[in-house]
Amino acid sequence: MGKLLWNERLNIGVEVVDKAHARLFRMVGKLMDLAEYEPESQSACKESIRFLEDYTMTHFSEEEAYMRSIRYKGYEKHKRIHDEFRDTTLVSLKKYLKSSNYSPMAVQRFLNVMVGWLTGHIMVEDQAIMGNVAAKSVYEETPDTPVVAGAVNQAMKDVFRLEADLVSAEYNGRSIRNGYYYRLCYDMDDGGKVQLLMGLEEQLARRGVGMMLGLAAMQKPEMVREASVQILEQFMHHFGKLFKSNTEYQLSKEELLSKDEFREDFMTRYPTSLLFETRLGHFIFCARKWEVKKRKGD
């Protein structure tokens, strides 16, 4: 199996944070080796996972302290993401580990999700601490295609370090190669709603993630696939931030869709339907905004 490597371009420029991230990756890499070459070493895997979890929580605390020290405006949101990972994602993974008696398959899934979540979090949320990714809102009542295209390109560069060229300003729903499909729904404080529908070719997600993590030579595609899904989820959240109205908004629903579900939803009509191309594959972005009629007496 190819080694999990720390990619220095993931550094955010804060020594204490970057060193902790690199150590987390080394710990995950050692656990991967343990799971690969000693799959029946249940006690060793259990102890390593516990140590990794403890260090991750310590790192979160140190990172949060740093954000407070520089009065980072996104601190509350960033902390909520840490808390959600600790209280929801990790709890779910640990239940699966326990119920399966730390089977090799369960340990492997734990590692897949861990490396994907950490990478996506570093690329999107941690880079934002130092202003290394865009956080400017560009969504308008009637989105201007060049502005939207620029935002898509910026999001692709922020997360995947790729240029995204607009190839169609009127995407018609034609199929792309196998991919990941995602829907994000936002509630606006002014009573409106925004829905984003996106598709990312599997080759784009897999090869992009593989290059970032040094996993291109891996012989277990399911690891890259699951890590890709974790990174993709955070990419979509980052992308959603670029397309919001001037009012406050809140994510109300997020869904990973099948190709058929994506096509069915697309047919309900999206005023903004764009198709982009990168050197690794295609990306679809669709958006619509509408007002919710208030009932009498509200």
CSV table of C-alpha atoms in Angstrom, one decimal, residues 32-221:
chain,number,residue,atom,x,y,z
A,32,MET,CA,-2.8,2.2,8.7
A,33,ASP,CA,0.4,0.1,8.8
A,34,LEU,CA,-0.8,-1.8,11.9
A,35,ALA,CA,-4.2,-2.5,10.3
A,36,GLU,CA,-2.5,-3.6,7.1
A,37,TYR,CA,0.2,-5.9,8.4
A,38,GLU,CA,-1.3,-7.0,11.8
A,39,PRO,CA,-5.0,-7.0,11.2
A,40,GLU,CA,-5.7,-9.3,14.1
A,41,SER,CA,-3.9,-7.2,16.6
A,42,GLN,CA,-7.1,-6.0,18.2
A,43,SER,CA,-5.6,-4.7,21.4
A,44,ALA,CA,-2.9,-2.7,19.6
A,45,CYS,CA,-5.4,-1.2,17.3
A,46,LYS,CA,-7.7,-0.3,20.1
A,47,GLU,CA,-4.9,1.4,22.1
A,48,SER,CA,-3.7,3.3,19.0
A,49,ILE,CA,-7.2,4.5,18.2
A,50,ARG,CA,-7.7,5.7,21.7
A,51,PHE,CA,-4.4,7.6,21.6
A,52,LEU,CA,-5.2,9.1,18.2
A,53,GLU,CA,-8.6,10.3,19.5
A,54,ASP,CA,-7.1,11.8,22.7
A,55,TYR,CA,-4.5,13.7,20.6
A,56,THR,CA,-7.1,14.9,18.2
A,57,MET,CA,-9.1,16.4,21.1
A,58,THR,CA,-6.0,18.0,22.5
A,59,HIS,CA,-5.2,19.5,19.1
A,60,PHE,CA,-8.7,20.9,18.8
A,61,SER,CA,-8.3,22.7,22.2
A,62,GLU,CA,-5.0,24.1,21.2
A,63,GLU,CA,-6.3,25.3,17.8
A,64,GLU,CA,-9.3,26.9,19.5
A,65,ALA,CA,-7.1,28.7,21.9
A,66,TYR,CA,-5.1,30.1,19.0
A,67,MET,CA,-8.2,31.3,17.3
A,68,ARG,CA,-9.3,33.1,20.4
A,69,SER,CA,-5.9,34.6,20.8
A,70,ILE,CA,-6.1,36.3,17.4
A,71,ARG,CA,-9.8,37.0,17.8
A,72,TYR,CA,-10.7,35.0,14.7
A,73,LYS,CA,-14.2,36.0,13.5
A,74,GLY,CA,-15.1,32.5,12.5
A,75,TYR,CA,-14.2,31.0,15.9
A,76,GLU,CA,-17.8,30.0,17.0
A,77,LYS,CA,-18.5,28.3,13.7
A,78,HIS,CA,-15.2,26.5,13.6
A,79,LYS,CA,-15.6,25.3,17.2
A,80,ARG,CA,-19.1,24.0,16.3
A,81,ILE,CA,-17.5,21.9,13.6
A,82,HIS,CA,-15.0,20.5,16.1
A,83,ASP,CA,-17.8,19.7,18.5
A,84,GLU,CA,-19.9,18.0,15.9
A,85,PHE,CA,-17.0,15.8,14.8
A,86,ARG,CA,-16.3,14.9,18.5
A,87,ASP,CA,-19.9,14.4,19.5
A,88,THR,CA,-21.4,12.9,16.3
A,89,THR,CA,-18.8,11.5,13.8
A,90,LEU,CA,-16.4,10.0,16.4
A,91,VAL,CA,-19.3,8.6,18.5
A,92,SER,CA,-20.7,6.9,15.4
A,93,LEU,CA,-17.4,5.5,14.4
A,94,LYS,CA,-16.6,4.2,17.9
A,95,LYS,CA,-20.0,2.5,18.1
A,96,TYR,CA,-19.2,0.7,14.9
A,97,LEU,CA,-15.8,-0.3,16.1
A,98,LYS,CA,-17.2,-1.7,19.4
A,99,SER,CA,-20.1,-3.5,17.8
A,100,SER,CA,-17.8,-5.2,15.3
A,101,ASN,CA,-15.2,-6.0,18.0
A,102,TYR,CA,-12.6,-3.9,16.2
A,103,SER,CA,-12.7,-5.9,13.1
A,104,PRO,CA,-10.2,-5.1,10.3
A,105,MET,CA,-13.1,-3.7,8.2
A,106,ALA,CA,-14.3,-1.4,11.0
A,107,VAL,CA,-10.7,-0.2,11.7
A,108,GLN,CA,-10.2,0.5,8.0
A,109,ARG,CA,-13.5,2.5,7.9
A,110,PHE,CA,-12.4,4.5,10.9
A,111,LEU,CA,-9.1,5.4,9.2
A,112,ASN,CA,-10.8,6.2,5.9
A,113,VAL,CA,-13.2,8.7,7.5
A,114,MET,CA,-10.5,10.1,9.8
A,115,VAL,CA,-8.0,10.9,7.1
A,116,GLY,CA,-10.7,12.3,4.8
A,117,TRP,CA,-12.3,14.5,7.5
A,118,LEU,CA,-8.9,15.8,8.7
A,119,THR,CA,-7.8,16.6,5.2
A,120,GLY,CA,-11.0,18.4,4.3
A,121,HIS,CA,-11.1,20.3,7.5
A,122,ILE,CA,-7.5,21.5,7.1
A,123,MET,CA,-8.0,22.5,3.5
A,124,VAL,CA,-11.2,24.4,4.1
A,125,GLU,CA,-11.7,25.6,7.7
A,126,ASP,CA,-8.2,25.7,9.0
A,127,GLN,CA,-6.8,27.5,5.9
A,128,ALA,CA,-9.6,30.1,6.5
A,129,ILE,CA,-8.1,31.0,9.9
A,130,MET,CA,-5.2,32.7,8.1
A,131,GLY,CA,-7.2,33.9,5.2
A,132,ASN,CA,-5.8,31.4,2.8
A,133,VAL,CA,-9.2,30.5,1.3
A,134,ALA,CA,-11.9,32.8,0.0
A,135,ALA,CA,-14.9,33.5,2.3
A,136,LYS,CA,-16.5,36.4,0.3
A,137,SER,CA,-20.1,36.1,-0.5
A,138,VAL,CA,-20.9,36.5,-4.2
A,139,TYR,CA,-24.4,35.1,-4.4
A,140,GLU,CA,-26.9,37.7,-5.8
A,141,GLU,CA,-30.7,37.7,-6.4
A,142,THR,CA,-30.0,36.9,-10.0
A,143,PRO,CA,-26.5,35.4,-10.2
A,144,ASP,CA,-24.3,36.8,-12.8
A,145,THR,CA,-22.6,33.9,-14.7
A,146,PRO,CA,-19.1,35.4,-14.8
A,147,VAL,CA,-19.2,36.1,-11.1
A,148,VAL,CA,-20.5,32.6,-10.3
A,149,ALA,CA,-17.8,31.1,-12.6
A,150,GLY,CA,-15.1,33.1,-10.8
A,151,ALA,CA,-16.4,31.8,-7.4
A,152,VAL,CA,-16.4,28.2,-8.7
A,153,ASN,CA,-12.8,28.6,-9.9
A,154,GLN,CA,-11.7,30.1,-6.6
A,155,ALA,CA,-13.3,27.3,-4.6
A,156,MET,CA,-11.6,24.7,-6.8
A,157,LYS,CA,-8.3,26.4,-6.4
A,158,ASP,CA,-8.8,26.7,-2.6
A,159,VAL,CA,-9.6,23.0,-2.1
A,160,PHE,CA,-8.2,21.0,-5.0
A,161,ARG,CA,-5.6,23.5,-6.3
A,162,LEU,CA,-7.2,23.2,-9.8
A,163,GLU,CA,-8.4,25.7,-12.4
A,164,ALA,CA,-12.1,25.2,-13.4
A,165,ASP,CA,-13.0,26.5,-16.8
A,166,LEU,CA,-16.7,27.2,-17.7
A,167,VAL,CA,-17.6,25.0,-20.7
A,168,SER,CA,-21.4,25.6,-20.6
A,169,ALA,CA,-23.5,28.4,-19.1
A,170,GLU,CA,-26.6,26.3,-19.8
A,171,TYR,CA,-25.9,22.8,-18.6
A,172,ASN,CA,-28.7,20.6,-19.9
A,173,GLY,CA,-28.5,17.7,-17.6
A,174,ARG,CA,-26.4,15.4,-19.8
A,175,SER,CA,-24.6,12.7,-18.0
A,176,ILE,CA,-21.0,12.9,-16.9
A,177,ARG,CA,-18.8,10.0,-15.9
A,178,ASN,CA,-19.4,8.3,-12.6
A,179,GLY,CA,-19.3,10.9,-9.8
A,180,TYR,CA,-20.5,12.2,-6.5
A,181,TYR,CA,-23.7,14.2,-6.4
A,182,TYR,CA,-24.7,16.6,-3.6
A,183,ARG,CA,-27.5,18.8,-2.6
A,184,LEU,CA,-27.3,21.6,0.0
A,185,CYS,CA,-30.4,23.6,1.2
A,186,TYR,CA,-30.2,26.9,3.1
A,187,ASP,CA,-32.8,28.8,5.1
A,188,MET,CA,-32.4,32.6,4.9
A,189,ASP,CA,-33.3,35.0,7.7
A,190,ASP,CA,-35.4,37.0,5.3
A,191,GLY,CA,-37.6,33.9,4.7
A,192,GLY,CA,-36.0,32.9,1.5
A,193,LYS,CA,-34.4,29.6,0.6
A,194,VAL,CA,-31.3,28.7,-1.5
A,195,GLN,CA,-30.6,25.3,-2.9
A,196,LEU,CA,-27.4,24.2,-4.5
A,197,LEU,CA,-27.1,21.0,-6.6
A,198,MET,CA,-23.7,19.8,-7.5
A,199,GLY,CA,-21.9,17.0,-9.3
A,200,LEU,CA,-18.2,16.1,-9.2
A,201,GLU,CA,-16.8,13.4,-11.4
A,202,GLU,CA,-15.3,10.5,-9.4
A,203,GLN,CA,-12.0,10.8,-11.2
A,204,LEU,CA,-11.7,14.4,-10.2
A,205,ALA,CA,-12.4,13.7,-6.6
A,206,ARG,CA,-10.3,10.6,-6.4
A,207,ARG,CA,-7.2,11.8,-8.3
A,208,GLY,CA,-7.4,15.2,-6.6
A,209,VAL,CA,-7.5,13.6,-3.1
A,210,GLY,CA,-4.8,11.1,-4.1
A,211,MET,CA,-2.4,13.8,-5.2
A,212,MET,CA,-3.0,15.7,-2.0
A,213,LEU,CA,-2.4,12.8,0.3
A,214,GLY,CA,0.2,10.8,-1.6
A,215,LEU,CA,-2.3,8.0,-2.0
A,216,ALA,CA,-2.2,7.6,-5.8
A,217,ALA,CA,-0.3,4.3,-5.5
A,218,MET,CA,-2.7,2.8,-3.0
A,219,GLN,CA,-4.2,-0.5,-4.0
A,220,LYS,CA,-7.4,-0.1,-1.9
A,221,PRO,CA,-9.6,2.3,-3.8
